[in-house]
Amino acid sequence: FLSGLSSAIIWSLLSIFVYLRNKKNRINRTFFLFAFSVAIYSFGFSQQAIANTSQSSLFWIKFLLMGTIFIPLFFLQFTFAVLRKKIGRKILIALYSTIVFFEFINFFTPWLAKNPIPKYTFKYLFQAGMLYPILFLFFAIVVVYSLFKLKEGYKASTGIKRNQLKYFFWAFIGFSGGAVGFLLGYNCFLISPIIPFATYGVSLYA
């Protein structure tokens, strides 16, 4: 609970601070969207941790997934903004269409999350639906591609820009701790001990 709540507070404040610094700047706007999506995920995680009923658990998991689904798209857009590049129109249409699809099945079907049961240290925790692995695959592909483009930009840059991109790239190691959350839908005895520490990694990245 504390790891998720602290992450939600930090990312919310950071997103607002960056946006207000320069509302018209593409980098600031895309970072705001990315950071706020992480805040939604983090807050949903904190509330899921203290859910006392199956119904409330499922609600907060769907809330958590709402933020999760947007994270890779906004991370990609922020990365391209930092690199001062544009994403192709067809790619953007495909990405936004995929996001809409996942958000629809998240709220109106059990294909991502279903039937919360007692699991790990949670009173109730969801079980993965049949399309849950596809969401993880989508998330991983977009994020890895973003990091690949970031590394390319780092190699081609010099001076202060190169240093900025270096810190940004390595800081993502901490953020990737949140990816452990994808495993919560499955039964794995190794997950429970590392859940809080992985979530604190998301705060550390901020």
Tab-separated table of N, CA and C in Angstrom, residues 8-25 27-29 31-33 35-36 39 206:
chain	number	residue	atom	x	y	z
A	8	ALA	N	2.323	7.061	-6.370
A	8	ALA	CA	1.232	7.849	-6.963
A	8	ALA	C	1.399	9.332	-6.645
A	9	ILE	N	1.754	9.649	-5.414
A	9	ILE	CA	1.934	11.046	-5.006
A	9	ILE	C	3.109	11.692	-5.740
A	10	ILE	N	4.235	10.986	-5.771
A	10	ILE	CA	5.439	11.518	-6.414
A	10	ILE	C	5.211	11.767	-7.899
A	11	TRP	N	4.599	10.791	-8.588
A	11	TRP	CA	4.393	10.922	-10.028
A	11	TRP	C	3.339	11.981	-10.349
A	12	SER	N	2.320	12.110	-9.505
A	12	SER	CA	1.306	13.150	-9.726
A	12	SER	C	1.928	14.538	-9.615
A	13	LEU	N	2.698	14.748	-8.547
A	13	LEU	CA	3.339	16.045	-8.341
A	13	LEU	C	4.345	16.343	-9.451
A	14	LEU	N	5.097	15.331	-9.844
A	14	LEU	CA	6.097	15.525	-10.896
A	14	LEU	C	5.440	15.854	-12.232
A	15	SER	N	4.353	15.167	-12.549
A	15	SER	CA	3.663	15.417	-13.819
A	15	SER	C	3.131	16.846	-13.878
A	16	ILE	N	2.523	17.305	-12.786
A	16	ILE	CA	1.971	18.665	-12.733
A	16	ILE	C	3.084	19.711	-12.794
A	17	PHE	N	4.166	19.472	-12.053
A	17	PHE	CA	5.295	20.410	-12.043
A	17	PHE	C	5.878	20.589	-13.440
A	18	VAL	N	6.123	19.485	-14.120
A	18	VAL	CA	6.727	19.551	-15.462
A	18	VAL	C	5.774	20.232	-16.444
A	19	TYR	N	4.498	19.898	-16.361
A	19	TYR	CA	3.529	20.495	-17.288
A	19	TYR	C	3.426	22.008	-17.094
A	20	LEU	N	3.378	22.451	-15.853
A	20	LEU	CA	3.235	23.878	-15.581
A	20	LEU	C	4.486	24.676	-15.932
A	21	ARG	N	5.626	23.999	-16.005
A	21	ARG	CA	6.857	24.697	-16.358
A	21	ARG	C	6.804	25.225	-17.789
A	22	ASN	N	6.131	24.489	-18.676
A	22	ASN	CA	6.030	24.931	-20.071
A	22	ASN	C	4.926	24.129	-20.756
A	23	LYS	N	3.704	24.653	-20.690
A	23	LYS	CA	2.539	23.933	-21.195
A	23	LYS	C	2.574	23.711	-22.701
A	24	LYS	N	3.266	24.582	-23.412
A	24	LYS	CA	3.259	24.513	-24.871
A	24	LYS	C	4.349	23.599	-25.432
A	25	ASN	N	5.288	23.221	-24.593
A	25	ASN	CA	6.402	22.398	-25.060
A	25	ASN	C	5.965	20.940	-25.213
A	27	ILE	N	7.716	18.234	-25.172
A	27	ILE	CA	8.356	17.361	-24.192
A	27	ILE	C	7.587	17.399	-22.867
A	28	ASN	N	7.238	18.593	-22.431
A	28	ASN	CA	6.511	18.740	-21.172
A	28	ASN	C	5.136	18.082	-21.226
A	29	ARG	N	4.442	18.266	-22.352
A	29	ARG	CA	3.085	17.705	-22.487
A	29	ARG	C	3.114	16.174	-22.507
A	31	PHE	N	5.486	14.231	-21.365
A	31	PHE	CA	5.930	13.713	-20.067
A	31	PHE	C	4.777	13.739	-19.069
A	32	PHE	N	3.974	14.789	-19.109
A	32	PHE	CA	2.810	14.878	-18.218
A	32	PHE	C	1.890	13.673	-18.419
A	33	LEU	N	1.605	13.342	-19.671
A	33	LEU	CA	0.722	12.208	-19.964
A	33	LEU	C	1.332	10.896	-19.490
A	35	ALA	N	3.716	10.485	-17.107
A	35	ALA	CA	3.830	10.466	-15.651
A	35	ALA	C	2.468	10.288	-14.981
A	36	PHE	N	1.432	10.921	-15.543
A	36	PHE	CA	0.112	10.803	-14.946
A	36	PHE	C	-0.438	9.384	-15.105
A	39	ALA	N	1.033	7.463	-12.412
A	39	ALA	CA	0.368	7.808	-11.148
A	39	ALA	C	-0.946	7.038	-11.008
A	206	ALA	N	11.314	8.181	-10.626
A	206	ALA	CA	10.856	9.586	-10.647
A	206	ALA	C	11.904	10.494	-10.014
